[in-house]
Short mmCIF file of C-alpha atoms and ligand atoms in Angstrom, two decimals:
data_model
loop_
_atom_site.label_atom_id
_atom_site.label_comp_id
_atom_site.label_asym_id
_atom_site.label_seq_id
_atom_site.Cartn_x
_atom_site.Cartn_y
_atom_site.Cartn_z
CA UNK A 297 130.99 94.12 103.30
CA UNK A 298 131.85 97.29 101.42
CA UNK A 299 132.93 100.46 103.14
CA UNK A 300 130.69 103.46 103.60
CA UNK A 301 129.76 105.02 100.23
CA UNK A 302 130.35 108.75 100.09
CA UNK A 303 129.05 110.83 97.17
CA UNK A 304 129.09 114.60 96.56
CA UNK A 305 125.91 115.71 94.82
CA UNK A 306 123.96 118.96 94.53
CA UNK A 307 126.37 120.65 96.88
CA UNK A 308 126.03 118.19 99.72
CA UNK A 309 127.50 114.91 100.83
CA UNK A 310 125.42 111.71 100.71
CA UNK A 311 126.57 108.83 102.86
CA UNK A 312 125.42 105.21 102.69
CA UNK A 313 126.55 103.18 105.69
CA UNK A 314 126.37 99.37 105.33
CA UNK A 315 123.47 97.89 107.31
CA UNK A 316 122.32 94.49 105.98
CA UNK A 317 124.92 92.50 104.09
CA UNK A 318 124.38 90.71 100.81
CA UNK A 319 124.82 87.37 102.64
CA UNK A 320 122.27 88.25 105.32
CA UNK A 321 119.76 89.27 102.66
CA UNK A 322 120.30 86.19 100.50
CA UNK A 323 120.01 83.84 103.48
CA UNK A 324 116.71 85.44 104.51
CA UNK A 325 115.41 85.37 100.92
CA UNK A 326 116.16 81.63 100.73
CA UNK A 327 114.17 81.04 103.93
CA UNK A 328 111.24 83.11 102.67
CA UNK A 329 111.30 81.20 99.37
CA UNK A 330 111.12 77.89 101.23
CA UNK A 331 108.20 79.16 103.30
CA UNK A 332 106.32 80.25 100.17
CA UNK A 333 107.02 76.89 98.53
CA UNK A 334 105.38 75.14 101.49
CA UNK A 335 102.44 77.55 101.82
CA UNK A 336 101.51 77.76 98.15
CA UNK A 337 102.19 74.17 97.05
CA UNK A 338 99.76 73.12 94.32
CA UNK A 339 98.13 76.56 94.08
CA UNK A 340 97.56 79.11 91.35
CA UNK A 341 99.57 82.06 92.66
CA UNK A 342 100.23 85.45 91.10
CA UNK A 343 103.37 87.02 92.53
CA UNK A 344 103.08 90.79 92.15
CA UNK A 345 106.18 92.97 92.21
CA UNK A 346 105.47 96.49 93.37
CA UNK A 347 107.65 98.67 91.13
CA UNK A 348 110.32 99.76 91.32
CA UNK A 349 111.69 99.15 94.80
CA UNK A 350 110.95 95.43 94.99
CA UNK A 351 112.64 94.40 91.73
CA UNK A 352 115.83 92.90 93.14
CA UNK A 353 114.00 91.22 96.03
CA UNK A 354 111.33 89.90 93.66
CA UNK A 355 113.73 88.34 91.16
CA UNK A 356 115.79 86.70 93.92
CA UNK A 357 112.70 85.53 95.82
CA UNK A 358 110.91 83.83 92.93
CA UNK A 359 114.12 81.93 92.11
CA UNK A 360 114.06 80.54 95.63
CA UNK A 361 110.57 79.08 95.23
CA UNK A 362 109.60 75.80 93.65
CA UNK A 363 106.07 76.54 92.56
CA UNK A 364 105.06 75.34 89.08
CA UNK A 365 101.76 77.25 89.44
CA UNK A 366 103.46 80.62 89.95
CA UNK A 367 103.00 83.52 87.53
CA UNK A 368 104.55 86.98 87.76
CA UNK A 369 103.02 90.38 87.35
CA UNK A 370 104.01 93.98 87.98
CA UNK A 371 102.25 96.95 89.43
CA UNK A 372 103.31 100.58 89.74
CA UNK A 373 102.40 102.73 92.70
CA UNK A 374 103.56 106.21 93.44
CA UNK A 375 103.23 108.00 96.70
CA UNK A 376 103.57 111.76 96.82
CA UNK A 377 105.79 113.33 99.42
CA UNK A 378 109.34 114.42 100.08
CA UNK A 379 112.16 112.25 98.90
CA UNK A 380 112.60 110.52 102.24
CA UNK A 381 109.10 110.57 103.74
CA UNK A 382 105.89 109.06 102.42
CA UNK A 383 102.80 111.25 102.32
CA UNK A 384 100.21 108.51 102.25
CA UNK A 385 98.64 109.83 99.04
CA UNK A 386 98.98 106.85 96.72
CA UNK A 387 98.24 106.51 93.02
CA UNK A 388 98.26 103.49 90.70
CA UNK A 389 100.69 104.26 87.87
CA UNK A 390 100.77 100.82 86.24
CA UNK A 391 98.19 98.09 86.55
CA UNK A 392 98.47 94.30 86.49
CA UNK A 393 98.33 92.53 83.14
CA UNK A 394 96.48 89.48 84.52
CA UNK A 395 93.07 88.92 86.06
CA UNK A 396 93.32 87.85 89.68
CA UNK A 397 89.75 86.83 90.41
CA UNK A 398 89.72 83.51 92.28
CA UNK A 399 93.54 83.38 92.38
CA UNK A 400 96.05 83.67 95.22
CA UNK A 401 97.86 87.01 95.09
CA UNK A 402 101.23 87.46 96.75
CA UNK A 403 102.29 91.11 96.94
CA UNK A 404 106.08 91.49 96.97
CA UNK A 405 107.06 94.85 98.46
CA UNK A 406 110.39 96.41 99.37
CA UNK A 407 109.47 98.15 102.61
CA UNK A 408 106.41 98.87 104.73
CA UNK A 409 106.73 102.08 106.71
CA UNK A 410 103.42 103.87 107.46
CA UNK A 411 101.47 101.00 105.88
CA UNK A 412 99.43 103.46 103.79
CA UNK A 413 100.73 102.21 100.44
CA UNK A 414 99.90 98.59 101.27
CA UNK A 415 96.50 99.58 102.66
CA UNK A 416 95.69 101.30 99.38
CA UNK A 417 96.79 98.25 97.41
CA UNK A 418 94.87 95.79 99.60
CA UNK A 419 91.70 97.87 99.15
CA UNK A 420 92.26 98.09 95.41
CA UNK A 421 92.88 94.34 95.01
CA UNK A 422 89.91 93.38 97.18
CA UNK A 423 87.56 94.80 94.52
CA UNK A 424 88.96 92.21 92.06
CA UNK A 425 87.85 89.27 94.22
CA UNK A 426 91.09 87.27 94.53
CA UNK A 427 90.99 83.95 96.44
CA UNK A 428 93.51 85.42 98.90
CA UNK A 429 96.01 88.26 99.21
CA UNK A 430 99.18 88.16 101.29
CA UNK A 431 102.03 90.61 101.67
CA UNK A 432 105.67 89.60 101.52
CA UNK A 433 107.85 92.57 102.42
CA UNK A 434 111.61 92.57 102.61
CA UNK A 435 111.67 95.26 105.31
CA UNK A 436 109.27 96.53 107.94
CA UNK A 437 109.73 99.72 109.96
CA UNK A 438 107.23 99.33 112.82
CA UNK A 439 108.07 102.78 114.23
CA UNK A 440 106.43 104.43 111.22
CA UNK A 441 103.11 102.58 111.46
CA UNK A 442 100.02 104.69 110.79
CA UNK A 443 97.80 101.85 109.70
CA UNK A 444 98.23 98.17 110.61
CA UNK A 445 98.39 95.96 107.55
CA UNK A 446 98.65 92.17 107.80
CA UNK A 447 102.13 91.07 106.70
CA UNK A 448 102.48 87.32 106.61
CA UNK A 449 106.07 87.34 105.34
CA UNK A 450 108.65 89.84 106.62
CA UNK A 451 112.34 89.69 105.74
CA UNK A 452 113.74 92.04 108.38
CA UNK A 453 112.21 94.35 110.97
CA UNK A 454 114.31 97.50 111.12
CA UNK A 455 114.68 100.70 113.12
CA UNK A 456 113.53 104.05 111.82
CA UNK A 457 116.30 104.65 109.26
CA UNK A 458 116.05 105.78 105.66
CA UNK A 459 117.59 102.87 103.80
CA UNK A 460 118.76 102.38 100.22
CA UNK A 461 120.16 99.57 98.10
CA UNK A 462 118.89 96.17 96.94
CA UNK A 463 116.15 97.91 94.94
CA UNK A 464 115.50 100.80 97.30
CA UNK A 465 116.41 104.23 96.02
CA UNK A 466 117.09 107.77 96.98
CA UNK A 467 116.19 109.98 94.02
CA UNK A 468 116.39 106.88 91.73
CA UNK A 469 119.95 106.12 92.85
CA UNK A 470 121.53 103.26 94.81
CA UNK A 471 118.99 100.61 93.68
CA UNK A 472 121.79 98.47 92.24
CA UNK A 473 123.67 97.94 95.51
CA UNK A 474 123.59 94.24 96.48
CA UNK A 475 123.34 95.22 100.16
CA UNK A 476 121.19 97.63 102.16
CA UNK A 477 122.66 100.78 103.70
CA UNK A 478 121.53 103.63 105.88
CA UNK A 479 121.45 106.94 104.08
CA UNK A 480 122.46 110.21 105.69
CA UNK A 481 123.24 113.70 104.44
CA UNK A 482 125.71 116.39 105.30
CA UNK A 483 125.52 120.01 104.24
CA UNK A 484 128.85 121.69 103.55
CA UNK A 485 128.47 123.91 106.62
CA UNK A 486 127.86 120.96 109.02
P1 5GP B 225 104.49 103.46 103.37
O1 5GP B 225 103.30 103.79 102.51
O2 5GP B 225 104.40 102.15 104.08
O3 5GP B 225 104.81 104.60 104.31
O4 5GP B 225 105.75 103.47 102.45
C1 5GP B 225 105.99 102.58 101.49
C2 5GP B 225 106.92 103.16 100.43
O5 5GP B 225 107.69 104.28 100.91
C3 5GP B 225 107.92 102.11 100.05
O6 5GP B 225 107.42 101.29 99.03
C4 5GP B 225 109.10 102.95 99.62
O7 5GP B 225 108.95 103.32 98.27
C5 5GP B 225 109.03 104.20 100.48
N1 5GP B 225 109.91 104.09 101.65
C6 5GP B 225 109.55 104.00 102.95
N2 5GP B 225 110.64 103.92 103.75
C7 5GP B 225 111.71 103.95 102.91
C8 5GP B 225 113.15 103.88 103.13
O8 5GP B 225 113.67 103.77 104.25
N3 5GP B 225 113.93 103.91 102.02
C9 5GP B 225 113.43 104.04 100.76
N4 5GP B 225 114.30 104.07 99.76
N5 5GP B 225 112.09 104.10 100.51
C10 5GP B 225 111.25 104.06 101.59
#
């Protein structure tokens, strides 16, 4: 895997230390795809990418499924807060383009930390009367849990780190990395 990434920005140093390799991620995504293929065989399923963090995971995951009844949709959520901590105040910034009533919804998320974002989305989707709703998250940080949300599919359970890469950003950067790294900061005086 690549070396640590070191960037100077806004007068401080940003470091991204490799954590989950591209191979580890792709192997796990293949396994999740196979599981989804088994669980949703013959069903009308709407796979929903939660923008923007899940984009890389979503596009890899759907390619690892063999589900002729699968359709894709996109949903935007924003959570207010600092750049590395979620506040729990969630807002829908972009809605689905399809009706989901009576259909099986699969939410594809990048990371579940406090659970507040997914709780908001589950409550919102429930009003639309889908046949079922399941969450497929690439990462889960159990140490951050404030509300328990049911996650049927979890890629990796991780420690309490702020991670970037493979869709996850810091200040809109690092999404394009094919691996996941742990982000840390250094002020010049440190
Ligand atoms: P929750 O509502 O579960 O606390 O947080 C969910 C959202 O917070 C994620 O969709 C993601 O946007 C952001 N988030 C939580 N932890 C991390 C992290 O370690 N790295 C990044 N880049 N975003 C995170």
